[in-house]
Each structure stands twice: as C-alpha cells, then as structure tokens.
CSV table of C-alpha atoms in Angstrom, one decimal:
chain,number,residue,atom,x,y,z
A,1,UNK,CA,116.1,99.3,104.3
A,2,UNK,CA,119.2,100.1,102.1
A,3,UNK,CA,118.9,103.5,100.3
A,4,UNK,CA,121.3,104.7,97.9
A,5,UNK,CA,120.8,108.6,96.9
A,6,UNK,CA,122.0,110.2,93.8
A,7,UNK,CA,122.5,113.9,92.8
A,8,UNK,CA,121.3,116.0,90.9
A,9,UNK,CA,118.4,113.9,89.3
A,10,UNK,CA,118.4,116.4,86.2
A,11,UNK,CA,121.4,118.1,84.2
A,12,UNK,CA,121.3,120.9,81.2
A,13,UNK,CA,125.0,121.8,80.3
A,14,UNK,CA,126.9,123.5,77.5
A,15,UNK,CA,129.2,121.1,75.6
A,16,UNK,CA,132.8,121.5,77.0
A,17,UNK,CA,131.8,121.6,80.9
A,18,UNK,CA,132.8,119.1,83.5
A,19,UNK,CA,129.8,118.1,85.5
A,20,UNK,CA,129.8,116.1,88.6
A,21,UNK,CA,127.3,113.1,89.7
A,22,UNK,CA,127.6,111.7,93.5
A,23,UNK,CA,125.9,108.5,94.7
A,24,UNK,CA,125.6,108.4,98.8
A,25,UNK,CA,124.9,105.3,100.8
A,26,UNK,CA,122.6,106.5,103.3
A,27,UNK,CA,122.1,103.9,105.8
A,28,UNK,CA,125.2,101.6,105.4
A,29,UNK,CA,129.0,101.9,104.3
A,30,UNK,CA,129.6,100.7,101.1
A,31,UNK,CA,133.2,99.4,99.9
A,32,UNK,CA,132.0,99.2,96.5
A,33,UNK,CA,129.6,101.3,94.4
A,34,UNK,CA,128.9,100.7,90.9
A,35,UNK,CA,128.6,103.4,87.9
A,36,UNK,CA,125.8,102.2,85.1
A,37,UNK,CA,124.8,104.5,81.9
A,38,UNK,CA,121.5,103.8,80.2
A,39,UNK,CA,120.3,105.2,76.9
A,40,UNK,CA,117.1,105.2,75.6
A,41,UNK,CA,115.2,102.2,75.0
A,42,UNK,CA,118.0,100.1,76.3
A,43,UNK,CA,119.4,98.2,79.0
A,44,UNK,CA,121.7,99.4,81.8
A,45,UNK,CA,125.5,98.9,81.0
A,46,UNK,CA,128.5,99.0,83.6
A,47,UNK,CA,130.5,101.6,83.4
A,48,UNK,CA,133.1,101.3,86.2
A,49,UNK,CA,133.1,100.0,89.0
A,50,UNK,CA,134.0,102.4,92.0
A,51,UNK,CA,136.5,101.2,95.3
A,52,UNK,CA,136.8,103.1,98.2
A,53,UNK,CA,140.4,104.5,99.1
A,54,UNK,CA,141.7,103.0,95.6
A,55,UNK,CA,141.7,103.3,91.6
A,56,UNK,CA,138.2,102.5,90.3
A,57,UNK,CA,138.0,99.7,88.0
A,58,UNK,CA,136.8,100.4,84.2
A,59,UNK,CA,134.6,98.6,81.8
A,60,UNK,CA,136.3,98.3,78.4
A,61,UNK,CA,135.2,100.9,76.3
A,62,UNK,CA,134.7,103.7,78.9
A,63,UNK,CA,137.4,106.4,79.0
A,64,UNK,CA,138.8,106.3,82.2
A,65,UNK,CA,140.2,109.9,81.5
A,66,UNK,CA,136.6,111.2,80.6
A,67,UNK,CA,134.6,109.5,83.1
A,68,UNK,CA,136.8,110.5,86.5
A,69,UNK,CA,135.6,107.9,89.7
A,70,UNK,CA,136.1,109.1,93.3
A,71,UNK,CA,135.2,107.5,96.2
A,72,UNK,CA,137.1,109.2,98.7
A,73,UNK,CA,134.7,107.9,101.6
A,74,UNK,CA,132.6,104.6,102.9
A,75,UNK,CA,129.2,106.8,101.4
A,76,UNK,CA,130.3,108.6,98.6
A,77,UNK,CA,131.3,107.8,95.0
A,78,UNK,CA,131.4,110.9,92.8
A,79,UNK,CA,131.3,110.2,88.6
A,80,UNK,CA,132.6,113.3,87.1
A,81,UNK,CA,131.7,113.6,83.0
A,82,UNK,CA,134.6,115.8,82.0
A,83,UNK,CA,134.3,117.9,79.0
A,84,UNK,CA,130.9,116.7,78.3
A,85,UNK,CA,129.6,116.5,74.5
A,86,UNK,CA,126.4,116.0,73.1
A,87,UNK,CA,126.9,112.0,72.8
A,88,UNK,CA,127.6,111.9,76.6
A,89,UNK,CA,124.2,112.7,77.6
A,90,UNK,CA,122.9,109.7,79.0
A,91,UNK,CA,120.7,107.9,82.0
A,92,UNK,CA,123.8,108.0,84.9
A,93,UNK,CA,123.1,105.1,87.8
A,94,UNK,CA,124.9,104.6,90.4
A,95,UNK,CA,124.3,101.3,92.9
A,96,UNK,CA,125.9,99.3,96.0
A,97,UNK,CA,125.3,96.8,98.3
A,98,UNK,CA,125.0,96.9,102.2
A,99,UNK,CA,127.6,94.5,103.3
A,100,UNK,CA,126.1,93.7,106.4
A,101,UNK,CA,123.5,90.4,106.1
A,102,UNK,CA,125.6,88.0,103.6
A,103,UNK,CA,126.8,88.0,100.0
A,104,UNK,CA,123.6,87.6,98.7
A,105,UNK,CA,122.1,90.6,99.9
A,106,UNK,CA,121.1,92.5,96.6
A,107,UNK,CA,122.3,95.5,95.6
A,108,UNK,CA,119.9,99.2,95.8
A,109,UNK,CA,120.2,101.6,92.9
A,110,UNK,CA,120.5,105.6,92.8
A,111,UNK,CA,117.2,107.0,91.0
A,112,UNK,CA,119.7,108.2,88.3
A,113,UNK,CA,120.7,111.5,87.0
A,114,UNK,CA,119.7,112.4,83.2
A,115,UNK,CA,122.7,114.7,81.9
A,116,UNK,CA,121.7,116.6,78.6
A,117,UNK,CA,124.3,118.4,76.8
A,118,UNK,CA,123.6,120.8,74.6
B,1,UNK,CA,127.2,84.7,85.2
B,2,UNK,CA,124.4,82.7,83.9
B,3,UNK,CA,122.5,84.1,80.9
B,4,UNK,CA,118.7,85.2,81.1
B,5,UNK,CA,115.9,85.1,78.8
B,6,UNK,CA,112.8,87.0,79.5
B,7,UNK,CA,109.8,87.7,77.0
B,8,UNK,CA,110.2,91.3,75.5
B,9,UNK,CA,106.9,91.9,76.5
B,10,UNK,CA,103.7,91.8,78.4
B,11,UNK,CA,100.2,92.6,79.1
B,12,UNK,CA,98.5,92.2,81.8
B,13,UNK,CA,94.9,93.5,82.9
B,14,UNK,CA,94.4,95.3,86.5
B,15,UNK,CA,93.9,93.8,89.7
B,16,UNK,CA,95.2,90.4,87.5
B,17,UNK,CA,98.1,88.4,88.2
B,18,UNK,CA,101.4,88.8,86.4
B,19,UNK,CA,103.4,86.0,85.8
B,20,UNK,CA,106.5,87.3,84.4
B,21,UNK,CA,108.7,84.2,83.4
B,22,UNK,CA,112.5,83.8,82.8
B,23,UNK,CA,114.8,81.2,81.8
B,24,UNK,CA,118.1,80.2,83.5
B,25,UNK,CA,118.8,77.2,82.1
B,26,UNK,CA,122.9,77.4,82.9
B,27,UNK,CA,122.6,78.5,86.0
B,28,UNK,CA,125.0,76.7,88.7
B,29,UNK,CA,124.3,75.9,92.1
B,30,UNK,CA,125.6,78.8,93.8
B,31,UNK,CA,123.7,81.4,91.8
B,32,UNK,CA,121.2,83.5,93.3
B,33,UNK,CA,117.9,84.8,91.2
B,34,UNK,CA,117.0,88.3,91.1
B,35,UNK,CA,114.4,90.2,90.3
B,36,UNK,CA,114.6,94.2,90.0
B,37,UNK,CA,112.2,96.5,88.0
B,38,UNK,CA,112.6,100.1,86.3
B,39,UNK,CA,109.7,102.2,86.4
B,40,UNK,CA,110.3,105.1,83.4
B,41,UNK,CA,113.1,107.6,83.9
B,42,UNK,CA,114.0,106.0,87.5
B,43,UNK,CA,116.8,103.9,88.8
B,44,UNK,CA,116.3,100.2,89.1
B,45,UNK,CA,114.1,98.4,92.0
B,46,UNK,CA,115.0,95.7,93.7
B,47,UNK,CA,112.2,93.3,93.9
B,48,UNK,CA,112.7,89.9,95.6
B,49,UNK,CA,115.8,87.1,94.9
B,50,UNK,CA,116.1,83.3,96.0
B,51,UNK,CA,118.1,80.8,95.3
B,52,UNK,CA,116.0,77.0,95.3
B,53,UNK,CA,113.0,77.7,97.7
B,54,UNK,CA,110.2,80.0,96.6
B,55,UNK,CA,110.5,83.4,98.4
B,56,UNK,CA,107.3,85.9,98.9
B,57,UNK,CA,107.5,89.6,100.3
B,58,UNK,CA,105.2,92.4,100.1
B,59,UNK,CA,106.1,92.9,96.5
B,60,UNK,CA,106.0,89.8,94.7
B,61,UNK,CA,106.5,85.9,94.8
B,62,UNK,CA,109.3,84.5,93.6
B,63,UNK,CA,108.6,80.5,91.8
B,64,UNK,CA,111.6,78.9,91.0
B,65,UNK,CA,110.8,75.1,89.3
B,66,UNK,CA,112.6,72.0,90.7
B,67,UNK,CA,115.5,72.1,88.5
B,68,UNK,CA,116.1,76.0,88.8
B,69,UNK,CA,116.3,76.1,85.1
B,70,UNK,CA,113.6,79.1,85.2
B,71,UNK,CA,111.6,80.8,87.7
B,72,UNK,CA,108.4,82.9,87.6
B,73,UNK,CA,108.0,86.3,89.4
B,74,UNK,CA,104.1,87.2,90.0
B,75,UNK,CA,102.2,90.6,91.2
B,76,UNK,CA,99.5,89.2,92.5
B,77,UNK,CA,97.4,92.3,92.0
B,78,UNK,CA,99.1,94.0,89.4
B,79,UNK,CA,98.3,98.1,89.3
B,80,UNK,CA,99.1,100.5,86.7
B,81,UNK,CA,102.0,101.6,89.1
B,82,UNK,CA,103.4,98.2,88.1
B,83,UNK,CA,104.0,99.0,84.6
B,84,UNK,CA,107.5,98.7,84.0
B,85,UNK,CA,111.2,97.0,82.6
B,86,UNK,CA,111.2,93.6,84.6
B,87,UNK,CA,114.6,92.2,85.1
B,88,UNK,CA,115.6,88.8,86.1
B,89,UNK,CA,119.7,88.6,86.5
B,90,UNK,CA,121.3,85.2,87.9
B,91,UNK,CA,124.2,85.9,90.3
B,92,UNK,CA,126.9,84.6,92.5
B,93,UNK,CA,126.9,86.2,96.0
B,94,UNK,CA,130.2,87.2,97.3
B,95,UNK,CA,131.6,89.6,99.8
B,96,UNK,CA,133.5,91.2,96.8
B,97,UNK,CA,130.7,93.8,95.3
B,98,UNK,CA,128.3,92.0,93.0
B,99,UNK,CA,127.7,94.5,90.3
B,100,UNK,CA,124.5,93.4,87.9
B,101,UNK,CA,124.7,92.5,84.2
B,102,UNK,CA,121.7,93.4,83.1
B,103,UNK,CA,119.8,91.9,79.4
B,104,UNK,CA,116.7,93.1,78.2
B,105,UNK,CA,113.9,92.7,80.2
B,106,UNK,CA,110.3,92.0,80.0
B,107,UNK,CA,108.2,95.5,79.9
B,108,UNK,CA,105.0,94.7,81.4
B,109,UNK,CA,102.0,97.1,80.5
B,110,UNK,CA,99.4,96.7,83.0
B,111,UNK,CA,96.0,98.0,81.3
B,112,UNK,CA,92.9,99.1,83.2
C-alpha cells in the first residue's frame, strides 16, 4: 500500500538554527503533499500545502518566510523551520495521496518529526 | 467540508467491540467518510472510508445509517494496541489533493 516516510523522527536544536524536515512518497508520485503541525493534546492543523514544480500554498497564520516548502520532485517535499525558537517546537506531519485508484483514495501520513528547540 | 462530532472519549474493555460513533449531519452527497487514528507520538492511520454502503477491511467496519447523517466505526476485538485519537473527517474526493481538516476526536482507552 501507499507509504509516505518522514525524516528525521526526532529533533534537539539551539534556538536560531534552520532545521530541515522531508516527507518521501515511497511507492507512488505525489503532485501534492500536505504540511500539518500538532501540539500537545490537540488536533492536527494545516500548515501549507505543498505543489510540486510551483509555490506552495499557505494556511493563514503560518509565515510563509519561516516555514520554507520545497517540493522540487514527484517524492519529495522538504519543510524547512528557519531560525527556529522555542515556540516552534512542535509535532511536524507531513501527508499525500496516491493519485492512482480515484479521488477518493485517502491520503497516508508521515510518522511525524518532534522538533524541540532549546 | 461537512462538520464532525465525535465523543471526547471512550472506554472500552479487551477483546470487546468498540463502537466509536460520529455525527455528519450536513454532509452532501458527494462526501466520502473517513476514518484515521493516532496512536501517541505517531502520524495519523488511515483506517477504512465509504461513502453510503457499509465497508469492512482487516481493520475495522465502517456503519453508515440510511440517511448518512452519522456512521459507526467498530474494532471488533479491540486490543490495547488500539488505544488511540479516533478521527472521523467527511470529504469530497477530487483529483486536486484532498488535504484533511481534522476536529477533535474520540480517544478510545482500551482496558484489559
């Protein structure tokens, strides 16, 4: 089935740093990829959503400056937290959809990557 | 997107059934259900959608009534692996990227 991989699982960084999240489709070519940050005790929220070979789209709110979306190929989307501070540690997710099978195929997330900045 | 409303919470005892409910009660005709859970500290898991007719897999079975005003997801033998956020999210398919709004969920605790 459809597997989406995220990496790394775990970051510890001092404040100031730029880190860098990718999310792979590892079976199928995803278009789309979607960027979803999670802190504790509640729901997902939608960051951005991520286009390959164009600009990625932003939820309102999210600082399109801060939170810098790649997705250069069919199976990558990178999220890169730039400058990172203490209130940016977070829950990261990243998810897309195989196209192939109809529009109602669902859409397989990334484990997730827990940033801590310290 | 319709709107979802799930029970905070629920228990449910081992090797039981877990009937984990959730109300669409706008939902339009061209809106599929879905079910995904999140097991502590992991990403999301899809579980089983549908869109009138009930649906089974090796996960769960999905029960959606007449109307398709709510629907019912059940583990039929719930295990303590099951513990976990339950999320039910109505959506349109498209071709165009269907990216998930997600409300609060039911967390199940399965007790031995």
């Amino acid at each position: 089935g459809a597997v989406v991989s995220q990496h790394p699982s775990w970051v510890i960084c001092k404040s100031g740093t730029s880190v860098k999240i990718e999310c792979r489709s590892l079976d199928f070519q995803a278009t789309t990829m979607f960027w979803y940050r999670q802190f504790p005790k509640q729901s997902l929220m939608l960051m951005a959503t991520s286009n390959e070979g164009s600009k990625a789209t932003y939820e309102q709110g999210v600082e399109k400056d801060k939170f810098l979306i790649n997705h250069a190929s069919l199976t990558l989307s990178t999220l890169t937290v730039t400058s990172a501070h203490p209130e940016d540690s977070s829950f990261y997710i990243c998810s897309a959809r195989d196209p192939n099978g109809g529009g109602n195929q669902p859409q397989h997330f990334g484990d997730g990557t827990r940033l801590s900045i310290l | 997107d319709a709107k979802t409303t799930q029970p905070p919470s629920m228990d449910c005892a081992e090797g039981r059934a877990a009937n984990l409910p959730c109300n669409h009660s706008t939902i339009s005709g061209n809106e599929y259900v879905y079910w995904y859970r999140q097991i502590h500290s992991q990403g999301p898991q899809y579980i089983i959608h549908g869109l009138k007719n009930n649906e089974t897999n090796e996960m769960a079975s999905l029960i959606i009534t007449e109307d398709r005003k709510s629907s019912t997801l059940i583990l039929p033998h719930a295990t303590l692996r099951d513990t976990a956020v339950y999320y039910c999210i109505v959506r349109v398919a498209d071709n165009a990227g269907n990216m998930l709004t997600f409300g609060g969920g039911t967390r199940l605790m399965v007790k031995p």
